[in-house]
mmCIF file of C-alpha atoms in Angstrom:
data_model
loop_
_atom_site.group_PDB
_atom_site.id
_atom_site.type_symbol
_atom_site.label_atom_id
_atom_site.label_comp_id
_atom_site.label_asym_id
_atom_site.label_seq_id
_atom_site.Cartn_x
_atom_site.Cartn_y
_atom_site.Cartn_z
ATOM 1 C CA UNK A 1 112.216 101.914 118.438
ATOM 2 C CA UNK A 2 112.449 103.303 114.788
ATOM 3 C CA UNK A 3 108.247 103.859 115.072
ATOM 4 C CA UNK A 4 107.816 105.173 118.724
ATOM 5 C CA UNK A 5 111.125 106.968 119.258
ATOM 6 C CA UNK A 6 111.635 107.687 114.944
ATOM 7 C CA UNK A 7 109.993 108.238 111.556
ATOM 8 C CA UNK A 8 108.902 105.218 110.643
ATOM 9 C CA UNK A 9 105.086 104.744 109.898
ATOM 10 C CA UNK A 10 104.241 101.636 108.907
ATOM 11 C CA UNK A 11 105.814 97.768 108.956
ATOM 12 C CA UNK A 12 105.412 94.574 106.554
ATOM 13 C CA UNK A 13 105.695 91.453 108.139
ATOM 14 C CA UNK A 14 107.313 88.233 105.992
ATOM 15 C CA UNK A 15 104.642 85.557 107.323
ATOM 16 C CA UNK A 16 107.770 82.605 106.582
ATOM 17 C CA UNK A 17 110.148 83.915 108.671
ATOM 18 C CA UNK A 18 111.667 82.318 112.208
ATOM 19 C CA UNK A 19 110.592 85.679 113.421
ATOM 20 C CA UNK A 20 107.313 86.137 112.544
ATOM 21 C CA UNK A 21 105.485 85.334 115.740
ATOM 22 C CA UNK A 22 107.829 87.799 117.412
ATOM 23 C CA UNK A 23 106.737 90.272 114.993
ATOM 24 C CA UNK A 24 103.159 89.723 115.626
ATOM 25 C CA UNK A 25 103.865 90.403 119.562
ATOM 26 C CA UNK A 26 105.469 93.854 119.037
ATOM 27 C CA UNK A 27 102.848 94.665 116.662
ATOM 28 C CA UNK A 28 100.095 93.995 118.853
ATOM 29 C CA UNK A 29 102.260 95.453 121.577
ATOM 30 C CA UNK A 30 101.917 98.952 119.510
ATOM 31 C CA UNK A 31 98.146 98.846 117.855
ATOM 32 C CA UNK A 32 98.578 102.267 116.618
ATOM 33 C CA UNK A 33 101.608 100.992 113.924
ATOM 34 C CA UNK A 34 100.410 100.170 110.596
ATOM 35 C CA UNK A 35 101.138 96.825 109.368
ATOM 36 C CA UNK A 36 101.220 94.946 105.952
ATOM 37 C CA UNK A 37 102.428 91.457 104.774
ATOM 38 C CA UNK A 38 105.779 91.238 103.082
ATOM 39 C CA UNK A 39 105.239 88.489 100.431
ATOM 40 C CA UNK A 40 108.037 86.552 100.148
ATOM 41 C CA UNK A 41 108.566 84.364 97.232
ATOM 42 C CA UNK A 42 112.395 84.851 97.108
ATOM 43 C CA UNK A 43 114.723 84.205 100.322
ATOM 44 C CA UNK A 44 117.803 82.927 101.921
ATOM 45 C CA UNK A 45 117.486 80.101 103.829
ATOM 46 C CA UNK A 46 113.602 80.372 104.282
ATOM 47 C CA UNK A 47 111.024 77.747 103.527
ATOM 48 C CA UNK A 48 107.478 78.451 102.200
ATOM 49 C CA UNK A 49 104.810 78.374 104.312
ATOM 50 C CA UNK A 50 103.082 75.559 102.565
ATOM 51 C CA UNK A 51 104.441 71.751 102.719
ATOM 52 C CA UNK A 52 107.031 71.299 99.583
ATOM 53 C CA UNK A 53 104.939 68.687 98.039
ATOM 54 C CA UNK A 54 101.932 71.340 97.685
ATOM 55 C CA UNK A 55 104.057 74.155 96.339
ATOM 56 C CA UNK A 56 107.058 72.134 94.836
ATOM 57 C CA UNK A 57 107.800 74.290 91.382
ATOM 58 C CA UNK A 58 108.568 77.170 93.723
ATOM 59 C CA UNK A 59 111.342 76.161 96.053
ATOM 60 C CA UNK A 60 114.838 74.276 95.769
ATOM 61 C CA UNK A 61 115.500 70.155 95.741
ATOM 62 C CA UNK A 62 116.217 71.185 99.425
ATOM 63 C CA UNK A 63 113.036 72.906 100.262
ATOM 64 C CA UNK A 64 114.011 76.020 100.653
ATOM 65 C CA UNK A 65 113.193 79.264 98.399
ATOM 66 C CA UNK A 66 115.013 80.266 95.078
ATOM 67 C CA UNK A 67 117.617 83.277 96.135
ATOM 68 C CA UNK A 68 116.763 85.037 92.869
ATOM 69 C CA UNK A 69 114.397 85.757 90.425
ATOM 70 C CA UNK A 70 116.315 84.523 87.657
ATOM 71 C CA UNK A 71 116.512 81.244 89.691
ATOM 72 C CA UNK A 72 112.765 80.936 90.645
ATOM 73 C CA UNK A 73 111.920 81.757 86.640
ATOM 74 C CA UNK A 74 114.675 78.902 85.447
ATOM 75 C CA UNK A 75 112.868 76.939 87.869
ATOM 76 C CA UNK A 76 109.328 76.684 85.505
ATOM 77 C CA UNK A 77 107.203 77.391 88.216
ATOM 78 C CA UNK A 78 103.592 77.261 88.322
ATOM 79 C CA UNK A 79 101.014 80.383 88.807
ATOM 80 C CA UNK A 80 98.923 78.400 90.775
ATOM 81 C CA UNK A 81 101.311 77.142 93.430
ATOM 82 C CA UNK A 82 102.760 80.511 93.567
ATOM 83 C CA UNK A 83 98.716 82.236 93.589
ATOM 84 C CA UNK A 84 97.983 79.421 96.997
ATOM 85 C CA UNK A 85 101.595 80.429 98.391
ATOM 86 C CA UNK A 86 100.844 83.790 98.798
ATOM 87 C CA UNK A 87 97.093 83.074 99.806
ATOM 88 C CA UNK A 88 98.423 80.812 102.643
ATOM 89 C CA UNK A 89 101.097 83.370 103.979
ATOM 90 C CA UNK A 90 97.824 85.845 103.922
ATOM 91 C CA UNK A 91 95.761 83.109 105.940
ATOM 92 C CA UNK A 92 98.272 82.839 108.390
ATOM 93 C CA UNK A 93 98.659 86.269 108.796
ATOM 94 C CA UNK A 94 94.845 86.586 109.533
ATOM 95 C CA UNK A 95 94.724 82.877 111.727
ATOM 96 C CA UNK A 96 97.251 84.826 114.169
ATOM 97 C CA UNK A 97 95.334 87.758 114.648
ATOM 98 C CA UNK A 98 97.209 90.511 113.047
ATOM 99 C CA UNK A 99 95.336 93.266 111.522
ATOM 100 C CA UNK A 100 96.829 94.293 107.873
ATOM 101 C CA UNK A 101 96.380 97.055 105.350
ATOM 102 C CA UNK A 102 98.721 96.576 102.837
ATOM 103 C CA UNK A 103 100.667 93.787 100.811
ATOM 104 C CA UNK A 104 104.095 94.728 99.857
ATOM 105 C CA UNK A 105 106.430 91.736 98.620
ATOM 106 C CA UNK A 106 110.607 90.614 99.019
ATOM 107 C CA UNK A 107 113.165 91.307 96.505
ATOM 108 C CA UNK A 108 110.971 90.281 93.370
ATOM 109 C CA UNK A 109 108.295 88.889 91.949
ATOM 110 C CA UNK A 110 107.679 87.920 88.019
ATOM 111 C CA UNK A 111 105.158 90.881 86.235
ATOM 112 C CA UNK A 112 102.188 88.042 86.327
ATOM 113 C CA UNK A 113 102.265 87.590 90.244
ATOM 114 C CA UNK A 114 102.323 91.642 90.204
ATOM 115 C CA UNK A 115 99.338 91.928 88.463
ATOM 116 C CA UNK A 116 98.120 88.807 90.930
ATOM 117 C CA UNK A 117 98.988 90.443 93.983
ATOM 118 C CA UNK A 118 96.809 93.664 92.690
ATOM 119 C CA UNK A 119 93.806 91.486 92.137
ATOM 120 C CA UNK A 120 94.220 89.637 95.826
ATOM 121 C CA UNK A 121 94.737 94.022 96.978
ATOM 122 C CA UNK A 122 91.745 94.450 95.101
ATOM 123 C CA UNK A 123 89.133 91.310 96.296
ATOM 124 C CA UNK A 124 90.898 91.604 100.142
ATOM 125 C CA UNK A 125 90.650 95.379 100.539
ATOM 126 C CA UNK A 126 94.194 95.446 100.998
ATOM 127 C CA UNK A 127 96.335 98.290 99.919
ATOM 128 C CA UNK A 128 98.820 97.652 97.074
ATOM 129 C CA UNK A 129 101.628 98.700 98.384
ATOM 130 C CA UNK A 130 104.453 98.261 96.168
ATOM 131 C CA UNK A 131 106.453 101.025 94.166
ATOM 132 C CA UNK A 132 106.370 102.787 90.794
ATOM 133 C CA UNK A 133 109.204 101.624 89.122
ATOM 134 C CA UNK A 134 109.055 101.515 85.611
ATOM 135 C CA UNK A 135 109.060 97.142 85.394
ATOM 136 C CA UNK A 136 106.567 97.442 87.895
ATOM 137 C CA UNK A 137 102.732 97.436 86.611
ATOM 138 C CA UNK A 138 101.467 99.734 89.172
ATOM 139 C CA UNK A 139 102.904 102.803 88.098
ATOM 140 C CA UNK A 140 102.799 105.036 90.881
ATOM 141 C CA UNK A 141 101.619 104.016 93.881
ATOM 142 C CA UNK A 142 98.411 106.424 94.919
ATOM 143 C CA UNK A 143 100.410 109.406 93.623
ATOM 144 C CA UNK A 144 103.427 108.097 95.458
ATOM 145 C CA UNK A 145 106.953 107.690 94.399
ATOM 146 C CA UNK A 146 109.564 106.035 96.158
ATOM 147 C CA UNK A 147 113.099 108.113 96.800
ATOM 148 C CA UNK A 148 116.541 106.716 97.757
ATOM 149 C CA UNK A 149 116.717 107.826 101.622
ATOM 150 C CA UNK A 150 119.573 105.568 103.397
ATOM 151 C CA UNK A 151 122.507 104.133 101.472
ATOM 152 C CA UNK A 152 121.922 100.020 101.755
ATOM 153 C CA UNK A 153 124.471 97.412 101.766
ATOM 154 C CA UNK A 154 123.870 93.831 101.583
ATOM 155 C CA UNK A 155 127.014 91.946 101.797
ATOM 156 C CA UNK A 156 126.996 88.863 100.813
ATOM 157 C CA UNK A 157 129.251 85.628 99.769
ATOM 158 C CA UNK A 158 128.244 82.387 97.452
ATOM 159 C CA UNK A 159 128.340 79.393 100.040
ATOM 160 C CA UNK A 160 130.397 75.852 98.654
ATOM 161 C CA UNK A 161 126.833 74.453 97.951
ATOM 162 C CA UNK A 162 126.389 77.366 95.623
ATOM 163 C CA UNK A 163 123.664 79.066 98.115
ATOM 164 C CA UNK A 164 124.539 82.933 99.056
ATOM 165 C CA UNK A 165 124.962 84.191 102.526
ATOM 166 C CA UNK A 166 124.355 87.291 103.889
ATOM 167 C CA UNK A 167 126.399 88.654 106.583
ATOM 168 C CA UNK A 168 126.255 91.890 109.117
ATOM 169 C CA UNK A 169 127.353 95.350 107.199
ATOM 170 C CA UNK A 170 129.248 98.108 108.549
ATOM 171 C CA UNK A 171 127.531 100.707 110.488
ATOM 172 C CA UNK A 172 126.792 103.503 107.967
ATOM 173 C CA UNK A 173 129.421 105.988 107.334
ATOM 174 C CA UNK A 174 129.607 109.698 108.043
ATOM 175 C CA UNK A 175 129.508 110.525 104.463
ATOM 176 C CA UNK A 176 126.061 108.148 104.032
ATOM 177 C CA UNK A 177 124.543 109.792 107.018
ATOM 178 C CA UNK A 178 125.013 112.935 105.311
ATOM 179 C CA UNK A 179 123.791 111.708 102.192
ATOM 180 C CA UNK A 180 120.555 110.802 103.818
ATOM 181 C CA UNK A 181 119.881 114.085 105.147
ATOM 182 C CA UNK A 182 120.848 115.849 102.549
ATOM 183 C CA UNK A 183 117.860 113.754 100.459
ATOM 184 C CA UNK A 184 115.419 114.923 102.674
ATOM 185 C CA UNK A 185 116.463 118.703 103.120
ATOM 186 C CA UNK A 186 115.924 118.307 99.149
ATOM 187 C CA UNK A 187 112.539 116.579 99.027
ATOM 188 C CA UNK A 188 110.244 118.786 96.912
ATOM 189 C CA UNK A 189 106.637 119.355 97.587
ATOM 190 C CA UNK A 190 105.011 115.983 96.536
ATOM 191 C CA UNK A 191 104.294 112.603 97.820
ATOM 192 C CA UNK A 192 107.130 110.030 98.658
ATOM 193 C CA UNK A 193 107.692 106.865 99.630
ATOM 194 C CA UNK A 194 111.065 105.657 101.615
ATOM 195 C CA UNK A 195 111.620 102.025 102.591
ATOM 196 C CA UNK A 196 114.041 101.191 104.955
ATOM 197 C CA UNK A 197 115.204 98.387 107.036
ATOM 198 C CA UNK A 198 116.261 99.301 110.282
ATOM 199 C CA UNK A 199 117.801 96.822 113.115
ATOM 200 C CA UNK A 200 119.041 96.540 116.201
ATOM 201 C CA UNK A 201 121.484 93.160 116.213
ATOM 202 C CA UNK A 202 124.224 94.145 113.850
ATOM 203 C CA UNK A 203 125.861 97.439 112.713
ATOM 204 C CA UNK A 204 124.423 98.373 109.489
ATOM 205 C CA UNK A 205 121.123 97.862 111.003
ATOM 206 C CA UNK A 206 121.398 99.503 114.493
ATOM 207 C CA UNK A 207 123.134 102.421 112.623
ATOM 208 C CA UNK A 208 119.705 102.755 110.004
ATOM 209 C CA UNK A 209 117.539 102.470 113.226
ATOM 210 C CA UNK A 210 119.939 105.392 115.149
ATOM 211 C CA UNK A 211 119.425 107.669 112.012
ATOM 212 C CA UNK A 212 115.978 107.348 111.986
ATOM 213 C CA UNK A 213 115.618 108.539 115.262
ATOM 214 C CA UNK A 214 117.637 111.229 115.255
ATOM 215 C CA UNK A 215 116.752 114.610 116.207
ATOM 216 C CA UNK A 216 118.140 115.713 113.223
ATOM 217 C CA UNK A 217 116.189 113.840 110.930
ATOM 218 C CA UNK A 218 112.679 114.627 113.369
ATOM 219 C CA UNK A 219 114.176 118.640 112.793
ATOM 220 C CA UNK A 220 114.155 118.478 108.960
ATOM 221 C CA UNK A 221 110.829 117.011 109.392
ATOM 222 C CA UNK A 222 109.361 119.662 111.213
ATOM 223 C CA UNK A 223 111.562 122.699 109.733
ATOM 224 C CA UNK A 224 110.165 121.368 106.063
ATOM 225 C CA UNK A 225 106.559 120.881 107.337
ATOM 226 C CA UNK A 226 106.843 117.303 105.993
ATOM 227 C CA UNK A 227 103.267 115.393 106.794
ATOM 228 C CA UNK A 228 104.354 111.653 107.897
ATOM 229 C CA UNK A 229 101.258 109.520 106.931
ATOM 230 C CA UNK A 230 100.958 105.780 106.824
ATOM 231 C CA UNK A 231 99.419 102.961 104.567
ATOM 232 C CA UNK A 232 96.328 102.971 106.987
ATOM 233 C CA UNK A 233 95.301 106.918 105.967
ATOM 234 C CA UNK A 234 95.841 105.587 102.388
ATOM 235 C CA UNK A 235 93.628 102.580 103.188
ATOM 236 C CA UNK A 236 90.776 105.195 105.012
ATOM 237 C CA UNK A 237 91.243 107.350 101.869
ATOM 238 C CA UNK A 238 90.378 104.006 99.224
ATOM 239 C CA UNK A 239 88.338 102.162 101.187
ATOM 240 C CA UNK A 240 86.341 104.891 104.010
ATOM 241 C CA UNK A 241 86.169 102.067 106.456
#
């Protein structure tokens, strides 16, 4: 909905997740959305795609991910295992059939696997497609720099077994709706990157996905002149074909 009714350009995919074949339907449902692999080292509840015993310096006695990055680095884990992680979630991205641009990745990373993740971009004629903040090696990305659009929320609660959960947030407020347009009447000339999440099963989500669609937000757009391009016209522009 948020690409063929809103603003939204392009998707990354997290090849681990329960959904993942579902994503792969909708994006071959809708050829013309751009699409990019969300690497996901770091995750609630979410096992690698590998078998533990292959990748076992990476995930939890129980199999599972590290929640945080402070975790996964407390955790000694090994370059390589993480280096054939993220190679396998791009295999299986390519065994299904889904055409990619672009690797972005979840939460965090450690500054090696950035620089790794740049030199898979750069051998797989992938866009790097992560953002310019200042611990991030990249710098800006292709001129780009990301901008706060949508206030976030992410509650969340530590479980008995010390694990966090993360539960449905509030549908946004008035006052962060405003906030939101208000950053994009103010956008100055430039190039700039907003991430978002938008949703459709709980209120935080469903109320991201409603703003992006609005008619308001598509009138800024147009009132502003604002160009929406995609990580695919980045990829034509590096690459040519």
């Amino acid at each position: 909905k948020s690409f063929k009714e809103g603003i939204v350009t392009s998707v990354s995919l997290m090849t681990p997740s329960p959904y993942y074949e579902e994503s792969v339907r909708l994006c071959k449902e809708n050829p013309s959305m751009t699409v990019g692999l969300h690497i996901t080292l770091l995750a609630t509840r979410t096992r690698p795609v590998l078998s533990p015993e292959v990748v076992p310096s990476i995930i939890t006695p129980t199999g599972f991910f590290h929640e945080s990055l402070d975790d996964l680095n407390n955790s000694n884990p090994k370059i390589e295992e993480i280096e054939k992680e993220i190679r396998a979630q791009i295999g299986k991205a390519r065994a299904s059939g889904l055409y990619f641009v672009y690797l972005d990745w979840h939460r965090a990373v450690p500054d090696e696997v950035i620089r790794m993740i740049m030199r898979i971009c750069e051998e797989q004629r992938l866009i790097y497609g992560q953002d310019n903040h200042p611990r991030h090696i990249g710098e800006n990305m292709y001129g780009f720099i990301r901008v706060p659009f949508i206030p976030e929320s992410f509650p969340s609660q530590i479980l008995p077994d010390g694990s966090r959960a993360y539960y449905a947030g509030p549908a946004l407020t008035r006052e962060e709706q405003e906030l939101a347009y208000e950053r994009l009447e103010n956008l100055k000339p430039g190039r700039w990157e907003m991430v978002v999440h938008p949703g459709w099963a709980e209120p935080n989500r469903r109320s991201v996905t409603e703003l992006l669609c609005s008619e308001r937000t598509k009138e800024i757009i147009r009132r502003k002149n604002i160009q929406l391009v995609n990580y695919h016209d980045l990829w034509k522009k590096e690459f040519g074909s």
